[in-house]
Amino acid sequence: VTETLASRSLNHVVAHGAVRWWARPSGGSFDFYEYKPGCDESYSINIKARQSLLEMPTAEFTNSSAQLASLHFSAAQQLMPRLEGVGRSYTFVTGDGSGKPGGERTSMGELNSHHVWGLSAALRHELKRDGSDIVCREIRVGIPVHEGLERPISEDIGNLCAGLASASTKAGDAGRLIRLDCFETLDEALEDYNIAVDGSIKPLPHHMCEQHGALIGSL
């Protein structure tokens, strides 16, 4: 990974976690983890997702509750210093559990999501305070996932991420938290950055993890 990063220029990073578009309840099993009704991404990184909080040993709670934030911190620590060019940016894409099949996420998933929110808030504030030319922002998605949409929500979020990377930096972008709580706010964000959908690009197959046994194609 280090060799690859050293040999290529890096202008924009989109780091997503606590988003649910790739998952749905199923009894199937995969190469890396087993799908279970109401599961979240905790299952894909060995977090003790279903264990009762008060029954967990303290050491296990410490490790599991901050695992997603630790991964995001490590990624930011490695990638931010390598960002180059005018308008370079680092964008967190997070969820609030609304896309979770059956309602709320697991307790450990909830803790991990809040840790990622906290890490994002701290980095956004710190970089803005220090006058960094890295634009650090967060897209927090609270739109429930509905079946039968013309295109998956992930495609619109992907369009928004690509548009943010390609658009000129706007006033207030540094440290900005973009909340997408309904389809109207998503449409407003796309319009705000003059993002148009390229109709020549065909959508990805749904549930690509079922085809390849891996968590790919989320955004």
CSV table of C-alpha atoms in Angstrom, one decimal:
chain,number,residue,atom,x,y,z
A,1,VAL,CA,0.0,0.0,0.0
A,2,THR,CA,2.8,2.4,0.9
A,3,GLU,CA,4.6,1.8,-2.4
A,4,THR,CA,1.4,2.3,-4.3
A,5,LEU,CA,0.6,5.6,-2.5
A,6,ALA,CA,4.2,6.8,-3.0
A,7,SER,CA,4.0,6.2,-6.8
A,8,ARG,CA,0.7,8.0,-7.4
A,9,SER,CA,-0.6,11.5,-6.8
A,10,LEU,CA,-3.6,11.8,-4.5
A,11,ASN,CA,-6.0,14.7,-4.7
A,12,HIS,CA,-9.2,13.6,-3.0
A,13,VAL,CA,-10.2,10.9,-0.4
A,14,VAL,CA,-13.7,9.7,0.4
A,15,ALA,CA,-13.7,7.6,3.6
A,16,HIS,CA,-17.1,6.0,4.3
A,17,GLY,CA,-18.3,4.0,7.3
A,18,ALA,CA,-21.5,3.3,9.1
A,19,VAL,CA,-23.4,3.2,5.8
A,20,ARG,CA,-25.8,0.5,4.9
A,21,TRP,CA,-26.5,0.3,1.2
A,22,TRP,CA,-24.5,-2.8,0.6
A,23,ALA,CA,-26.4,-4.9,3.1
A,24,ARG,CA,-29.8,-6.5,3.6
A,25,PRO,CA,-31.0,-9.4,5.8
A,26,SER,CA,-30.1,-12.8,4.5
A,27,GLY,CA,-29.3,-16.3,5.6
A,28,GLY,CA,-26.5,-16.6,3.2
A,29,SER,CA,-22.8,-16.9,4.1
A,30,PHE,CA,-19.9,-15.2,2.4
A,31,ASP,CA,-16.1,-15.6,2.3
A,32,PHE,CA,-15.5,-12.9,4.9
A,33,TYR,CA,-18.5,-12.9,7.2
A,34,GLU,CA,-22.0,-14.3,7.7
A,35,TYR,CA,-25.0,-12.3,6.9
A,36,LYS,CA,-27.6,-12.1,9.7
A,37,PRO,CA,-30.9,-10.3,9.8
A,38,GLY,CA,-30.4,-6.8,11.1
A,39,CYS,CA,-26.6,-7.0,11.0
A,40,ASP,CA,-24.4,-4.0,10.4
A,41,GLU,CA,-20.8,-3.5,9.2
A,42,SER,CA,-19.6,-4.6,12.7
A,43,TYR,CA,-19.7,-8.1,11.4
A,44,SER,CA,-17.2,-7.4,8.7
A,45,ILE,CA,-14.5,-6.2,11.1
A,46,ASN,CA,-14.9,-8.7,13.9
A,47,ILE,CA,-16.6,-6.3,16.4
A,48,LYS,CA,-18.5,-8.1,19.1
A,49,ALA,CA,-21.7,-6.7,17.7
A,50,ARG,CA,-24.5,-8.8,19.3
A,51,GLN,CA,-23.0,-9.2,22.8
A,52,SER,CA,-24.8,-7.4,25.6
A,53,LEU,CA,-22.8,-4.3,26.6
A,54,LEU,CA,-22.9,-4.9,30.4
A,55,GLU,CA,-21.7,-8.5,29.9
A,56,MET,CA,-18.6,-7.5,28.0
A,57,PRO,CA,-15.2,-7.5,29.7
A,58,THR,CA,-13.7,-3.9,29.9
A,59,ALA,CA,-10.8,-4.7,27.6
A,60,GLU,CA,-13.1,-6.2,25.0
A,61,PHE,CA,-15.4,-3.2,25.2
A,62,THR,CA,-12.5,-0.8,24.7
A,63,ASN,CA,-11.3,-2.6,21.6
A,64,SER,CA,-14.7,-3.2,20.0
A,65,SER,CA,-16.3,0.2,20.7
A,66,ALA,CA,-13.6,2.2,18.9
A,67,GLN,CA,-12.6,-0.2,16.1
A,68,LEU,CA,-14.1,1.8,13.2
A,69,ALA,CA,-12.7,5.1,14.5
A,70,SER,CA,-9.3,3.5,14.9
A,71,LEU,CA,-9.4,2.3,11.2
A,72,HIS,CA,-10.5,5.8,10.0
A,73,PHE,CA,-7.9,7.5,12.1
A,74,SER,CA,-5.2,5.2,10.7
A,75,ALA,CA,-6.4,6.0,7.1
A,76,ALA,CA,-6.5,9.7,7.7
A,77,GLN,CA,-3.1,9.7,9.3
A,78,GLN,CA,-1.6,7.9,6.2
A,79,LEU,CA,-3.6,9.6,3.5
A,80,MET,CA,-3.9,13.3,4.5
A,81,PRO,CA,-0.2,14.1,4.3
A,82,ARG,CA,-0.2,12.6,0.8
A,83,LEU,CA,-2.9,14.9,-0.6
A,84,GLU,CA,-1.7,17.2,-3.3
A,85,GLY,CA,-3.0,19.9,-5.6
A,86,VAL,CA,-5.3,22.9,-5.4
A,87,GLY,CA,-8.7,22.1,-3.8
A,88,ARG,CA,-7.5,18.8,-2.2
A,89,SER,CA,-10.1,17.3,0.0
A,90,TYR,CA,-10.9,14.6,2.6
A,91,THR,CA,-14.6,13.7,2.9
A,92,PHE,CA,-16.1,11.4,5.5
A,93,VAL,CA,-19.4,9.7,4.5
A,94,THR,CA,-21.3,8.4,7.5
A,95,GLY,CA,-24.7,7.1,8.3
A,96,ASP,CA,-27.0,7.4,11.3
A,97,GLY,CA,-28.6,3.9,11.2
A,98,SER,CA,-31.7,5.0,9.2
A,99,GLY,CA,-30.7,2.6,6.4
A,100,LYS,CA,-30.5,-0.3,8.8
A,101,PRO,CA,-32.8,-3.2,8.0
A,102,GLY,CA,-35.3,-3.5,10.8
A,103,GLY,CA,-34.5,-0.1,12.4
A,104,GLU,CA,-31.8,0.8,14.8
A,105,ARG,CA,-28.2,-0.6,14.5
A,106,THR,CA,-26.7,-2.8,17.2
A,107,SER,CA,-25.4,-1.3,20.4
A,108,MET,CA,-21.7,-1.7,19.4
A,109,GLY,CA,-22.5,-0.4,15.9
A,110,GLU,CA,-24.0,2.6,17.5
A,111,LEU,CA,-20.9,3.3,19.6
A,112,ASN,CA,-18.6,2.9,16.6
A,113,SER,CA,-20.7,5.3,14.5
A,114,HIS,CA,-20.5,8.0,17.2
A,115,HIS,CA,-16.8,7.5,17.5
A,116,VAL,CA,-16.4,8.1,13.7
A,117,TRP,CA,-18.6,11.2,14.0
A,118,GLY,CA,-16.4,12.4,16.8
A,119,LEU,CA,-13.2,11.8,14.8
A,120,SER,CA,-14.7,13.6,11.8
A,121,ALA,CA,-15.8,16.6,13.9
A,122,ALA,CA,-12.4,16.8,15.5
A,123,LEU,CA,-10.4,16.7,12.3
A,124,ARG,CA,-12.8,19.1,10.5
A,125,HIS,CA,-12.5,21.6,13.3
A,126,GLU,CA,-8.7,21.2,13.7
A,127,LEU,CA,-7.9,21.6,10.0
A,128,LYS,CA,-10.2,24.6,9.7
A,129,ARG,CA,-8.8,26.2,12.9
A,130,ASP,CA,-5.2,25.7,11.7
A,131,GLY,CA,-5.9,27.2,8.3
A,132,SER,CA,-5.1,24.0,6.4
A,133,ASP,CA,-5.7,24.1,2.6
A,134,ILE,CA,-7.1,20.5,2.9
A,135,VAL,CA,-10.9,20.8,2.7
A,136,CYS,CA,-12.2,18.3,5.3
A,137,ARG,CA,-16.0,17.8,5.3
A,138,GLU,CA,-18.5,15.1,6.3
A,139,ILE,CA,-21.6,13.9,4.5
A,140,ARG,CA,-24.0,12.4,7.1
A,141,VAL,CA,-26.7,10.3,5.5
A,142,GLY,CA,-30.0,9.8,7.4
A,143,ILE,CA,-32.2,8.9,4.5
A,144,PRO,CA,-34.0,5.5,5.0
A,145,VAL,CA,-33.3,3.0,2.3
A,146,HIS,CA,-36.5,2.2,0.3
A,147,GLU,CA,-36.9,-0.7,-2.2
A,148,GLY,CA,-38.2,0.1,-5.6
A,149,LEU,CA,-36.3,3.4,-6.2
A,150,GLU,CA,-35.3,4.2,-9.8
A,151,ARG,CA,-31.7,4.1,-8.7
A,152,PRO,CA,-30.0,3.2,-5.4
A,153,ILE,CA,-29.3,6.0,-2.9
A,154,SER,CA,-25.6,5.0,-3.2
A,155,GLU,CA,-25.5,6.3,-6.8
A,156,ASP,CA,-26.7,9.8,-5.7
A,157,ILE,CA,-24.3,9.8,-2.8
A,158,GLY,CA,-21.5,8.7,-5.2
A,159,ASN,CA,-22.5,11.5,-7.6
A,160,LEU,CA,-22.3,14.0,-4.7
A,161,CYS,CA,-18.9,12.8,-3.6
A,162,ALA,CA,-17.5,13.0,-7.2
A,163,GLY,CA,-19.1,16.4,-7.6
A,164,LEU,CA,-17.6,17.7,-4.4
A,165,ALA,CA,-14.2,16.5,-5.5
A,166,SER,CA,-14.4,18.1,-9.0
A,167,ALA,CA,-16.1,21.4,-7.9
A,168,SER,CA,-14.3,24.5,-7.0
A,169,THR,CA,-14.1,25.1,-3.3
A,170,LYS,CA,-16.9,27.2,-1.9
A,171,ALA,CA,-17.1,29.5,1.1
A,172,GLY,CA,-17.9,27.4,4.1
A,173,ASP,CA,-16.7,24.1,2.6
A,174,ALA,CA,-13.8,23.7,5.1
A,175,GLY,CA,-15.1,21.8,8.1
A,176,ARG,CA,-18.6,21.6,6.6
A,177,LEU,CA,-21.1,19.0,7.8
A,178,ILE,CA,-23.6,18.1,5.1
A,179,ARG,CA,-26.7,16.5,6.6
A,180,LEU,CA,-28.8,14.5,4.2
A,181,ASP,CA,-32.0,13.7,6.2
A,182,CYS,CA,-34.4,13.4,3.3
A,183,PHE,CA,-34.4,13.2,-0.5
A,184,GLU,CA,-35.1,16.9,-0.6
A,185,THR,CA,-31.8,17.8,1.2
A,186,LEU,CA,-30.0,15.3,-1.1
A,187,ASP,CA,-31.4,17.1,-4.2
A,188,GLU,CA,-30.5,20.5,-2.7
A,189,ALA,CA,-26.9,19.4,-2.1
A,190,LEU,CA,-26.6,18.1,-5.7
A,191,GLU,CA,-28.0,21.4,-7.0
A,192,ASP,CA,-25.9,23.5,-4.7
A,193,TYR,CA,-22.7,22.0,-6.3
A,194,ASN,CA,-24.2,21.9,-9.9
A,195,ILE,CA,-23.9,18.2,-10.0
A,196,ALA,CA,-25.6,16.5,-13.0
A,197,VAL,CA,-26.1,12.8,-13.4
A,198,ASP,CA,-24.2,11.3,-16.4
A,199,GLY,CA,-26.8,9.1,-18.0
A,200,SER,CA,-24.1,7.2,-20.0
A,201,ILE,CA,-22.8,5.5,-16.9
A,202,LYS,CA,-24.7,2.3,-16.1
A,203,PRO,CA,-25.6,1.5,-12.5
A,204,LEU,CA,-23.7,-1.1,-10.6
A,205,PRO,CA,-25.5,-4.4,-9.8
A,206,HIS,CA,-27.2,-4.4,-6.5
A,207,HIS,CA,-25.6,-6.4,-3.6
A,208,MET,CA,-22.3,-6.8,-5.3
A,209,CYS,CA,-21.0,-8.6,-2.3
A,210,GLU,CA,-23.3,-11.5,-3.2
A,211,GLN,CA,-21.6,-11.8,-6.6
A,212,HIS,CA,-18.0,-11.6,-5.4
A,213,GLY,CA,-18.0,-12.5,-1.7
A,214,ALA,CA,-16.5,-9.2,-0.6
A,215,LEU,CA,-17.7,-5.8,0.5
A,216,ILE,CA,-17.2,-3.8,-2.7
A,217,GLY,CA,-19.2,-1.3,-4.7
A,218,SER,CA,-20.7,0.6,-1.8
A,219,LEU,CA,-20.2,4.0,-3.4
